[in-house]
CSV table of C-alpha atoms in Angstrom, one decimal:
chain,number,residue,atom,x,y,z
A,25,UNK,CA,-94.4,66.3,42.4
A,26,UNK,CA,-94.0,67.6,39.1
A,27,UNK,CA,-90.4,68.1,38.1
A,28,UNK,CA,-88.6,71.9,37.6
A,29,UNK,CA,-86.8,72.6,34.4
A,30,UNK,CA,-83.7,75.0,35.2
A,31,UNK,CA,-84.7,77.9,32.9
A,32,UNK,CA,-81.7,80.2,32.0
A,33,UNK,CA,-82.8,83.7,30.7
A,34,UNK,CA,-79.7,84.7,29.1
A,35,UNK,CA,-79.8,81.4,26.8
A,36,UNK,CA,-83.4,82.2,26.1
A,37,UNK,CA,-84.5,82.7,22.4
A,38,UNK,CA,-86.4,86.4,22.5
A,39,UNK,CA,-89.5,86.8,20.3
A,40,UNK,CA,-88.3,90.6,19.1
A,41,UNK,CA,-91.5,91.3,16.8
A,42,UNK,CA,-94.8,90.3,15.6
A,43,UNK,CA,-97.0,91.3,12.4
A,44,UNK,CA,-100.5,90.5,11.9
A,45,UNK,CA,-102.2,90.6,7.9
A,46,UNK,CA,-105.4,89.2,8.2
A,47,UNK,CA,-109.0,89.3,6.0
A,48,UNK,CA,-112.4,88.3,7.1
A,49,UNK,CA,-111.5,84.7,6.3
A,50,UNK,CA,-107.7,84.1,6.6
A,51,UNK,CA,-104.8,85.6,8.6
A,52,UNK,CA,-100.8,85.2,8.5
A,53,UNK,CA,-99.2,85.6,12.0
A,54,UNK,CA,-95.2,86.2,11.7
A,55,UNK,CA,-93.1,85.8,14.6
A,56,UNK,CA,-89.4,87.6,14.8
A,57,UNK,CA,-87.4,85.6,17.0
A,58,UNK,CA,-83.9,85.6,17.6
A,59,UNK,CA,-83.5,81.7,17.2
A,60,UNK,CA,-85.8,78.8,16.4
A,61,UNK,CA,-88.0,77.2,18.9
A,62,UNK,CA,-89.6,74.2,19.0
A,63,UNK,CA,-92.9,75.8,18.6
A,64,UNK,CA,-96.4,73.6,19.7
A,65,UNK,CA,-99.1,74.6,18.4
A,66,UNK,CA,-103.2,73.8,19.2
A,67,UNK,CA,-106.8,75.2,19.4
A,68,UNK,CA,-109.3,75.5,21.8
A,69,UNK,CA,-113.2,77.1,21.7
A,70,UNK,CA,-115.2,78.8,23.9
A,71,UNK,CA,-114.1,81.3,22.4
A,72,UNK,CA,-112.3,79.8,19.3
A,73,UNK,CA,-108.5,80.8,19.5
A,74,UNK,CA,-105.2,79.1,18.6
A,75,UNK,CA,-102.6,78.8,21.0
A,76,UNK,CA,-98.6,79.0,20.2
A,77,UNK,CA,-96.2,77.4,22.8
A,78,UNK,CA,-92.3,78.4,22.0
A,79,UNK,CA,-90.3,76.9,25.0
A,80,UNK,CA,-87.4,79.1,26.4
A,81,UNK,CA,-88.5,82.1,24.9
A,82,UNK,CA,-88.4,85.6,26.5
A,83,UNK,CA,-91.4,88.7,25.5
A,84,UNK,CA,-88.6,91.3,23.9
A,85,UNK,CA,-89.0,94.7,26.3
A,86,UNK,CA,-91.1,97.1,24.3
A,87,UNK,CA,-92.8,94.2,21.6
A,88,UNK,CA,-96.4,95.2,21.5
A,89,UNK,CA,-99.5,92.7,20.6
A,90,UNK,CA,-101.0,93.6,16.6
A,91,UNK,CA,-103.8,95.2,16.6
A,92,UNK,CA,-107.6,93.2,16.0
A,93,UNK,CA,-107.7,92.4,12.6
A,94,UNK,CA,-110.3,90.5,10.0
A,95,UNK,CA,-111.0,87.6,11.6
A,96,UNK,CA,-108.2,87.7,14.3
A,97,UNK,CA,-110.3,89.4,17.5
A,98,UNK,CA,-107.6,89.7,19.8
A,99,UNK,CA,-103.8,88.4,20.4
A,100,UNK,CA,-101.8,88.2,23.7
A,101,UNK,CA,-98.7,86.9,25.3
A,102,UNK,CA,-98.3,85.0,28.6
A,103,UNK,CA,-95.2,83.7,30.3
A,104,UNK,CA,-96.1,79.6,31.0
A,105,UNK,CA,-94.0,77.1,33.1
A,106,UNK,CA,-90.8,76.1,32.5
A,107,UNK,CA,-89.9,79.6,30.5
A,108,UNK,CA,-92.3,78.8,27.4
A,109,UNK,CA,-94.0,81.8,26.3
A,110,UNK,CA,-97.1,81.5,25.0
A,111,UNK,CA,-98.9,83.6,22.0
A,112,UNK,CA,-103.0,83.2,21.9
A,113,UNK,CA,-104.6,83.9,18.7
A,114,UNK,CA,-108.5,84.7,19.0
A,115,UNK,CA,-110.8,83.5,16.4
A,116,UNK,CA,-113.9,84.7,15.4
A,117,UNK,CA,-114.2,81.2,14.2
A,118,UNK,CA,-112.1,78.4,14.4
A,119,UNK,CA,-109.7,77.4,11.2
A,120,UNK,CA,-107.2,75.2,10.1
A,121,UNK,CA,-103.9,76.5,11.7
A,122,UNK,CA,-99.9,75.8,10.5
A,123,UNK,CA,-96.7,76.8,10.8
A,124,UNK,CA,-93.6,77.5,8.4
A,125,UNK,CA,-89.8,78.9,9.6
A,126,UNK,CA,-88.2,81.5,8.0
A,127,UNK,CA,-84.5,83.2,7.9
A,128,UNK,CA,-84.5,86.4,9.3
A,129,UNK,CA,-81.8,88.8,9.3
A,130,UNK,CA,-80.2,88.1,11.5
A,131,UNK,CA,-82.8,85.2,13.3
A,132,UNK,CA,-85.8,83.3,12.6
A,133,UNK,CA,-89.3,84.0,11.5
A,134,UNK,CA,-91.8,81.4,12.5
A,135,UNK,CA,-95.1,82.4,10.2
A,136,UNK,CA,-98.3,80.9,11.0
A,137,UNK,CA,-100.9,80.5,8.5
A,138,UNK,CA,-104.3,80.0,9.6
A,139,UNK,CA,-107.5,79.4,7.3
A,140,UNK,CA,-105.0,78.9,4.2
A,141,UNK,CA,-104.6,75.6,2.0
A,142,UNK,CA,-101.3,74.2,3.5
A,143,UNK,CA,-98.5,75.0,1.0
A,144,UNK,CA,-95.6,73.2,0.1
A,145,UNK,CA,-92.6,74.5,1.6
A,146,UNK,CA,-89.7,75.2,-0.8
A,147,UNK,CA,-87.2,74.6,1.6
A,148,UNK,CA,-86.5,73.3,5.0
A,149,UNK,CA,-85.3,75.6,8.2
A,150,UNK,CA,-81.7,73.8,8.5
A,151,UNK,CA,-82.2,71.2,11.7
A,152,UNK,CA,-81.2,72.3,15.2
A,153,UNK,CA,-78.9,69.7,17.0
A,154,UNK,CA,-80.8,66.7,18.6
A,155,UNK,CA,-80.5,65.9,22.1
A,156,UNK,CA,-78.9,62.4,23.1
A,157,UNK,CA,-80.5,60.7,26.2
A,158,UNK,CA,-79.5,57.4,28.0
A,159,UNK,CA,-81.6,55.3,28.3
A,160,UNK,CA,-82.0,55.6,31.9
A,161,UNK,CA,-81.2,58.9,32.5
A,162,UNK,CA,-83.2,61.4,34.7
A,163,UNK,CA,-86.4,62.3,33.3
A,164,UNK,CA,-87.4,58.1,32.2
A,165,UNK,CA,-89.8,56.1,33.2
A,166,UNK,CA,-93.4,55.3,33.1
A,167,UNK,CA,-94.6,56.0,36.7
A,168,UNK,CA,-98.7,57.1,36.1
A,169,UNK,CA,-99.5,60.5,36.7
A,170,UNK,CA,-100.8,60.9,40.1
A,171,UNK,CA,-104.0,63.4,40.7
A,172,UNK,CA,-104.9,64.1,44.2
A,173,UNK,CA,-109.0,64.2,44.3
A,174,UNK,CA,-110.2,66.5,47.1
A,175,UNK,CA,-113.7,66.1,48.0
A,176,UNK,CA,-114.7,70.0,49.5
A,177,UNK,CA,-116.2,70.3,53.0
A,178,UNK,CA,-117.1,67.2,55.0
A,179,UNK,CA,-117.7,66.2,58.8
A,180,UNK,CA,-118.9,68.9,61.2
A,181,UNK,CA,-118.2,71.2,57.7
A,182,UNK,CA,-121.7,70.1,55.5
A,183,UNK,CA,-120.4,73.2,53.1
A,184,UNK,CA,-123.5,75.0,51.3
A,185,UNK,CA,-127.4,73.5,51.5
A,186,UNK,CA,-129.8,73.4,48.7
A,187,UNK,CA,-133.5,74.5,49.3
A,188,UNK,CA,-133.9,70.8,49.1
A,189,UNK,CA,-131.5,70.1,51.4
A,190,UNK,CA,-128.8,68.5,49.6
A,191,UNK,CA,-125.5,69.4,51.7
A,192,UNK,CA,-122.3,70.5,49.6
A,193,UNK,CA,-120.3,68.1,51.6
A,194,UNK,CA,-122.2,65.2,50.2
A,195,UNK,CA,-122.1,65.5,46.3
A,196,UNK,CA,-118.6,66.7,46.3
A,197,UNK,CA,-117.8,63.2,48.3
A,198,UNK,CA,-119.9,61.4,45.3
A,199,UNK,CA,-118.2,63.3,42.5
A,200,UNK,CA,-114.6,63.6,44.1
A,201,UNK,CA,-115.3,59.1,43.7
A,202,UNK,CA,-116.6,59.2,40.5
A,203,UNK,CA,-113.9,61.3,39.2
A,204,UNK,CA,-111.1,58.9,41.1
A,205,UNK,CA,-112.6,55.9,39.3
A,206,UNK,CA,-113.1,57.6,36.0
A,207,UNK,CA,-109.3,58.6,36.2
A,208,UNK,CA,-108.1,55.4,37.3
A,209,UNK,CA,-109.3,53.8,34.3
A,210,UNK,CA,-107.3,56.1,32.3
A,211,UNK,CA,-103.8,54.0,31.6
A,212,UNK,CA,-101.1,56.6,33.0
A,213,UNK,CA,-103.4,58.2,35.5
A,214,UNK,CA,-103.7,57.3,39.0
A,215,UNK,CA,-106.6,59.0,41.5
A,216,UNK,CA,-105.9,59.7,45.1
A,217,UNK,CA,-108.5,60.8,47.5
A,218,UNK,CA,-107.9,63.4,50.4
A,219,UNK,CA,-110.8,61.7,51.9
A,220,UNK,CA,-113.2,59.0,51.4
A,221,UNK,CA,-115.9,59.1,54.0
A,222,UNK,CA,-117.6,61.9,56.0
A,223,UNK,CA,-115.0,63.6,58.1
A,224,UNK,CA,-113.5,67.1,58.9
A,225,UNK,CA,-110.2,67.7,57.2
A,226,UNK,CA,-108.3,71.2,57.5
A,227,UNK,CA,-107.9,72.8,54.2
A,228,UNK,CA,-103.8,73.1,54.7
A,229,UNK,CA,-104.4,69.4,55.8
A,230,UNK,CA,-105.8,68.3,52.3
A,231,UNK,CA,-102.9,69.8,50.9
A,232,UNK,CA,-100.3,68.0,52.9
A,233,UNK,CA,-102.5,64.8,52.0
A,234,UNK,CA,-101.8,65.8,48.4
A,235,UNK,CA,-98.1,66.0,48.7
A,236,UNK,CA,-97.8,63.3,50.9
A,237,UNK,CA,-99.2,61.0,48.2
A,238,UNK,CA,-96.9,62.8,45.6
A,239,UNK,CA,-99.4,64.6,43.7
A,240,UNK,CA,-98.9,66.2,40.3
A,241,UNK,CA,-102.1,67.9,40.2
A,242,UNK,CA,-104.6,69.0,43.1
A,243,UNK,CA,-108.3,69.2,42.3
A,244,UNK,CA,-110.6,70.4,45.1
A,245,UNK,CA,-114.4,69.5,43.8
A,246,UNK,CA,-117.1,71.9,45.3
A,247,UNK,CA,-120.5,73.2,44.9
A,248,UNK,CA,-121.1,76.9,44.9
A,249,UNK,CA,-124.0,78.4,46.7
A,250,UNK,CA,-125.2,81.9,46.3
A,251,UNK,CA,-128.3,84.0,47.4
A,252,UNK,CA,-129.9,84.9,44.2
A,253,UNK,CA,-131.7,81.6,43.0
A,254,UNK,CA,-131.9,81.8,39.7
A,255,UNK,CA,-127.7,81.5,39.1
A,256,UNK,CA,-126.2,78.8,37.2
A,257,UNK,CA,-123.5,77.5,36.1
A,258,UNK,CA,-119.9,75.9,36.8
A,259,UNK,CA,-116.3,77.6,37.6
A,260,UNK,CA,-113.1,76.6,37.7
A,261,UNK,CA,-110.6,78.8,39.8
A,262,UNK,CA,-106.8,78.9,40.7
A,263,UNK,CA,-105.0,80.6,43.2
A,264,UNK,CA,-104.4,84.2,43.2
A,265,UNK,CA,-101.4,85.8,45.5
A,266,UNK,CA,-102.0,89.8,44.2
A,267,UNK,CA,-106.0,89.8,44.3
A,268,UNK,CA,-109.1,88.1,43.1
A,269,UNK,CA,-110.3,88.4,39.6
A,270,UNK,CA,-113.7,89.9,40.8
A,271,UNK,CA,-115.7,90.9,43.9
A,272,UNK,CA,-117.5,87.5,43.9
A,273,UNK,CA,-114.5,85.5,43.2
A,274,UNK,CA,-113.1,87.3,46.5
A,275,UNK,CA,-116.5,86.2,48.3
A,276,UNK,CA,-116.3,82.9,47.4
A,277,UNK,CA,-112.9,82.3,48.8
A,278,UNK,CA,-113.8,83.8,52.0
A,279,UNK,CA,-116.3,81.5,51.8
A,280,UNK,CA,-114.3,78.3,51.5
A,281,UNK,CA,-111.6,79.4,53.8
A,282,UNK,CA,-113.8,80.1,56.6
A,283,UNK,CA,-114.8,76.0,56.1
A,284,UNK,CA,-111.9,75.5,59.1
A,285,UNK,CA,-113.5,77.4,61.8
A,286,UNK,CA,-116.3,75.0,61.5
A,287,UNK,CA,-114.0,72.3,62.6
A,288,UNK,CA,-112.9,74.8,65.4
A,289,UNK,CA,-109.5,75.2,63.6
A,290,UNK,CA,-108.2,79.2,63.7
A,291,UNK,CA,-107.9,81.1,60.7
A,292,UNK,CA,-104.0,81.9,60.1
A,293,UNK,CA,-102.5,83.1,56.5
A,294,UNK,CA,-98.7,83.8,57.5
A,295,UNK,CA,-95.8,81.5,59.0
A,296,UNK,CA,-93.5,79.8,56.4
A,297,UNK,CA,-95.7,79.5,53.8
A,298,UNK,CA,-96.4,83.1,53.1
A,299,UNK,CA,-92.8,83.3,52.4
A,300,UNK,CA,-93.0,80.6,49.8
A,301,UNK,CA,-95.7,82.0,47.9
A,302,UNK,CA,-93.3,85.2,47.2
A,303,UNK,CA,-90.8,83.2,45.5
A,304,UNK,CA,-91.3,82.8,41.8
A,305,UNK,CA,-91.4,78.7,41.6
A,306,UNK,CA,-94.8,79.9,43.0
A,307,UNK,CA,-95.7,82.1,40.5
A,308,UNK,CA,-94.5,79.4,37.9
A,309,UNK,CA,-97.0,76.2,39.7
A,310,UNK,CA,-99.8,79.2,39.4
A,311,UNK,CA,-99.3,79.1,35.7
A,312,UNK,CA,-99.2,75.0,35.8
A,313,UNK,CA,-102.7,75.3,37.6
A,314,UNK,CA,-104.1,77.8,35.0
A,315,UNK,CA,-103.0,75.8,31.8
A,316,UNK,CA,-104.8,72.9,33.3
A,317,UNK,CA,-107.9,74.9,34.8
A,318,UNK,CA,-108.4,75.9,30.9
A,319,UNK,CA,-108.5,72.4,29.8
A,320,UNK,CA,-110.7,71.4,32.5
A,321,UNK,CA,-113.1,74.4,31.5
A,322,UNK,CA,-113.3,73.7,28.1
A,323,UNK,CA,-114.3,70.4,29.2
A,324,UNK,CA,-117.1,71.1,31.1
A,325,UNK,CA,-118.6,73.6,28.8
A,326,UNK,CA,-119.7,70.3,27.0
A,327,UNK,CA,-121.7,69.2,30.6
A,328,UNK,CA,-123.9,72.3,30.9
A,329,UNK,CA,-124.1,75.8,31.5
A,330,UNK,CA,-121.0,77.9,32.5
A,331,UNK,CA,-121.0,80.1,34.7
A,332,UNK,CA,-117.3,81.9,33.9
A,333,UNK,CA,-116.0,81.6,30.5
A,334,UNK,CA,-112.8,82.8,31.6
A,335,UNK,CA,-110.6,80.7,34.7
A,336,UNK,CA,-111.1,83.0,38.3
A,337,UNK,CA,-108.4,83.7,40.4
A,338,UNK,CA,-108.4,83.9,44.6
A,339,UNK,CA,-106.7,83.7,47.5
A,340,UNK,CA,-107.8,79.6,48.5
A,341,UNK,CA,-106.0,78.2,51.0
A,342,UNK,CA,-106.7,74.6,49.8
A,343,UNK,CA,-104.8,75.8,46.6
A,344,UNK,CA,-102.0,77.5,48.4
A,345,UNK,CA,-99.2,74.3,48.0
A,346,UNK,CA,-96.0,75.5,46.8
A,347,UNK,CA,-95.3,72.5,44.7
A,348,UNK,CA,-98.1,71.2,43.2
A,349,UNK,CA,-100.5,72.7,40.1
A,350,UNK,CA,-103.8,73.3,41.8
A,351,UNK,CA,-107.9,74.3,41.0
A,352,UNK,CA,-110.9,74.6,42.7
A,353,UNK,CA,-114.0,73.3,40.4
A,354,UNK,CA,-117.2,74.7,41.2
A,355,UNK,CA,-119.6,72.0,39.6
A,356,UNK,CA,-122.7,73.9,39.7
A,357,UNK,CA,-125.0,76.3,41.9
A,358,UNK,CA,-126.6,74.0,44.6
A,359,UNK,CA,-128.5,76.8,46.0
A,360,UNK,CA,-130.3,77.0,42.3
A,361,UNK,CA,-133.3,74.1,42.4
A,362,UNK,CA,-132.9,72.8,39.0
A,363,UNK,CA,-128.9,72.3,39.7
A,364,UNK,CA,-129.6,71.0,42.8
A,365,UNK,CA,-131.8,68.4,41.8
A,366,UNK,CA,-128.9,67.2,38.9
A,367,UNK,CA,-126.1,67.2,41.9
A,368,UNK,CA,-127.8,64.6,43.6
A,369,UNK,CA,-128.4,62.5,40.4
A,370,UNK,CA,-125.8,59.9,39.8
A,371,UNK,CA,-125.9,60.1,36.1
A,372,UNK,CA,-125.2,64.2,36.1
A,373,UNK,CA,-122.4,63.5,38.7
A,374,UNK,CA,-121.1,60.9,36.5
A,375,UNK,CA,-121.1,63.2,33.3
A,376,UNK,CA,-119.2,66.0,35.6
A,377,UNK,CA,-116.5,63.7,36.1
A,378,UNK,CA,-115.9,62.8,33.1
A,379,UNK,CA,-115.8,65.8,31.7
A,380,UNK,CA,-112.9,67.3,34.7
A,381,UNK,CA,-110.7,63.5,33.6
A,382,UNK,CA,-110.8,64.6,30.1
A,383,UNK,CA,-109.7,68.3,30.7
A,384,UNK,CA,-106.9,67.0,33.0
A,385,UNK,CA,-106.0,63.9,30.4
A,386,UNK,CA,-105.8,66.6,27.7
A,387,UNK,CA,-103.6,68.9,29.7
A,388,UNK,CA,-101.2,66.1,30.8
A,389,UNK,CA,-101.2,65.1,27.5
A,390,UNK,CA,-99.3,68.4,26.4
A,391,UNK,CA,-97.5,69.2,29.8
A,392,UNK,CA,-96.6,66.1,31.0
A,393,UNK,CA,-94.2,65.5,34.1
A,394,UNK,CA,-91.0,64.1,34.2
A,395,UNK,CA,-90.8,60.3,35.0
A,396,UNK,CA,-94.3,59.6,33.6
A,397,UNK,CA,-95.6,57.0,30.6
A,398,UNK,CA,-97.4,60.7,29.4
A,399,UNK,CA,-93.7,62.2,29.1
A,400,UNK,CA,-92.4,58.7,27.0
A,401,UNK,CA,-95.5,58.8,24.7
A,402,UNK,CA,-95.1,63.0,24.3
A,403,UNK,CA,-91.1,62.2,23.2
A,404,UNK,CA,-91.8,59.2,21.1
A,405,UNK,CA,-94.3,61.6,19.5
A,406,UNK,CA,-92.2,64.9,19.1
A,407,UNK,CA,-89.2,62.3,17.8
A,408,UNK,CA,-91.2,60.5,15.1
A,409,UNK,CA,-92.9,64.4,14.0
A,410,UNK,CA,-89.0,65.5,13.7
A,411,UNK,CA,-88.3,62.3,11.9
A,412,UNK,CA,-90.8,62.7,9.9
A,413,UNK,CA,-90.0,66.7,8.8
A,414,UNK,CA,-86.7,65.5,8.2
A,415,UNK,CA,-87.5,63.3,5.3
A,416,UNK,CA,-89.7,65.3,3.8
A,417,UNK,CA,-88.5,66.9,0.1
């Protein structure tokens, strides 16, 4: 499972103020803080935006996003795990992107630059004390990443059926294994399946597989259906505790929880595990599963149509484990004929799961757990980029 950072709010840095200046081809972000962080920065499309990472930072009461601006469409906050908060930047188009720190009085002002020749920085923000680690201390080692594949529907449960008569339960088995091998060639990553053959498992079942195998992600592969024909397109959802994103995001789930009573198994949503999905670790693995819902997303856009740009929320009870990051991919419509057709072709399949290994690779890449050869190569990294800053003039 992946690993919990004790986040203290009072020893949080506070981001107190942000300005925007921005043209049709440039912008400066500045960012008021109350102390430095050890800001990350990267960029994704679909839509074009870049994304600002400051771990164990706190949104200021009152601070209010800068309005839309040249080039600069839109920018928003989000808490993220471990007490990071995270500032999104939409693009228009995508540009070059870097960062400078500033003294602020009192504080420190992180300015970000984006569509600007980088400039040489007269002097350097004064270096914040480095952390000493023994060499085998909590947190080392290179155990792989472990990703539990769960292949939806199955048994008695065939899931949706194509005009053609392609059953859900059957492609999700053949991409659920072609996304297992594809990860297992990755070095660091390690597939598990929740099942391998054609058999009924219960959705809270596939979870306790999941954990059982010490999972530090959960992806449950499916195939949407729907009655108008003619949609396309793949989604990728996470679990919602306060409402579904939209009506059909709603249906769907309904859909997929109702998979149990095929297997004659009764529907029941309370007992302990209501409790745990009130308690804010929950709300924290919720915003694991989104960060690495995006990546996955981004991924597929490069596979074929999507269906919704953005990541969908809903109540799933295969995504409702209290420990583990969790999304539901929908690959495609198999109730469209064209889709269908490309589910049942081992090629298409193929390119599905590759795209979903390199969305998760790229998200474990940046959030990687405790204890894993992803969290040595992310630390080796971040210490030769300080080393580096350190000895520049």
């Amino acid at each position: 499972m992946v690993g919990m950072a004790v986040f203290t709010p009072a020893l949080a840095t506070e981001l107190r103020g942000v300005e925007l200046s921005a043209d049709a081809d440039s912008a400066q972000l500045t960012l008021d803080l109350t102390d430095a962080a050890a800001q990350k920065l990267f960029t994704l499309d679909h839509p074009d935006r870049l994304v600002i990472d400051l771990p164990h930072t706190l949104l200021m009461h009152g601070v209010r996003a800068p309005a839309p601006s040249g080039v600069v469409t839109a920018v928003r906050f989000g808490p993220q795990p471990h007490g990071t908060l995270r500032v999104v930047v939409e693009l228009r188009s995508a540009l070059p992107a870097h960062a400078t720190w500033g003294t602020g009085s009192p504080g420190r002002e992180l300015t970000v630059s984006l569509g600007q020749p980088r400039m040489a920085m007269a002097a350097l923000a004064p270096a914040g004390p480095r952390s000493v680690r023994a060499t085998h201390a909590p947190g080392d080692g290179d155990r792989d990443v472990i990703v539990a594949v769960d292949a939806g529907h199955g048994g008695v449960d065939p899931g949706a059926i194509g005009h053609g008569g392609t059953r859900e339960k059957d492609v999700t088995l053949a991409i659920a294994r072609a996304l297992a091998e594809r990860i297992n060639a990755e070095p660091g990553m390690h597939a598990v399946l929740t099942r391998n053959r054609d058999e009924f498992v219960e959705l809270r079942n596939r979870i306790a597989r999941a954990r059982a195998m010490h999972a530090d992600l959960f992806i449950s592969v499916h195939a949407d259906s729907i009655a108008d024909r003619s949609i396309t397109g793949a989604s990728v959802y996470v679990l919602s505790v306060h409402g579904a994103s939209s009506e059909a995001a709603k249906m769907l789930a309904d859909r997929e929880n109702a998979a149990d009573l095929m297997g004659g198994v009764p529907i029941d949503d309370k007992g302990p595990l209501g409790a745990v999905l009130i308690e804010a670790t929950q709300s924290e693995i919720i915003g694991m599963s989104a960060g690495a819902a995006e990546r996955v997303m981004s991924a597929l856009e490069g596979v074929g149509e999507i269906r919704k740009a953005q990541v969908q929320r809903a109540g799933f009870v295969v995504l409702k484990s209290p420990a583990i990051p969790s999304m539901l991919v929908e690959t495609a419509y198999i109730s469209n004929p064209s889709e269908e057709r490309r589910l049942r072709n081992s090629e298409q399949q193929a390119r599905l799961a590759e795209a979903i290994a390199t969305g998760v690779r790229s998200y474990f890449l940046q959030y990687p757990p405790d204890g894993t050869r992803f969290k040595q190569e992310r630390r080796s990294t971040l210490a030769s980029s300080a080393e580096g800053a350190a000895g520049t003039p």
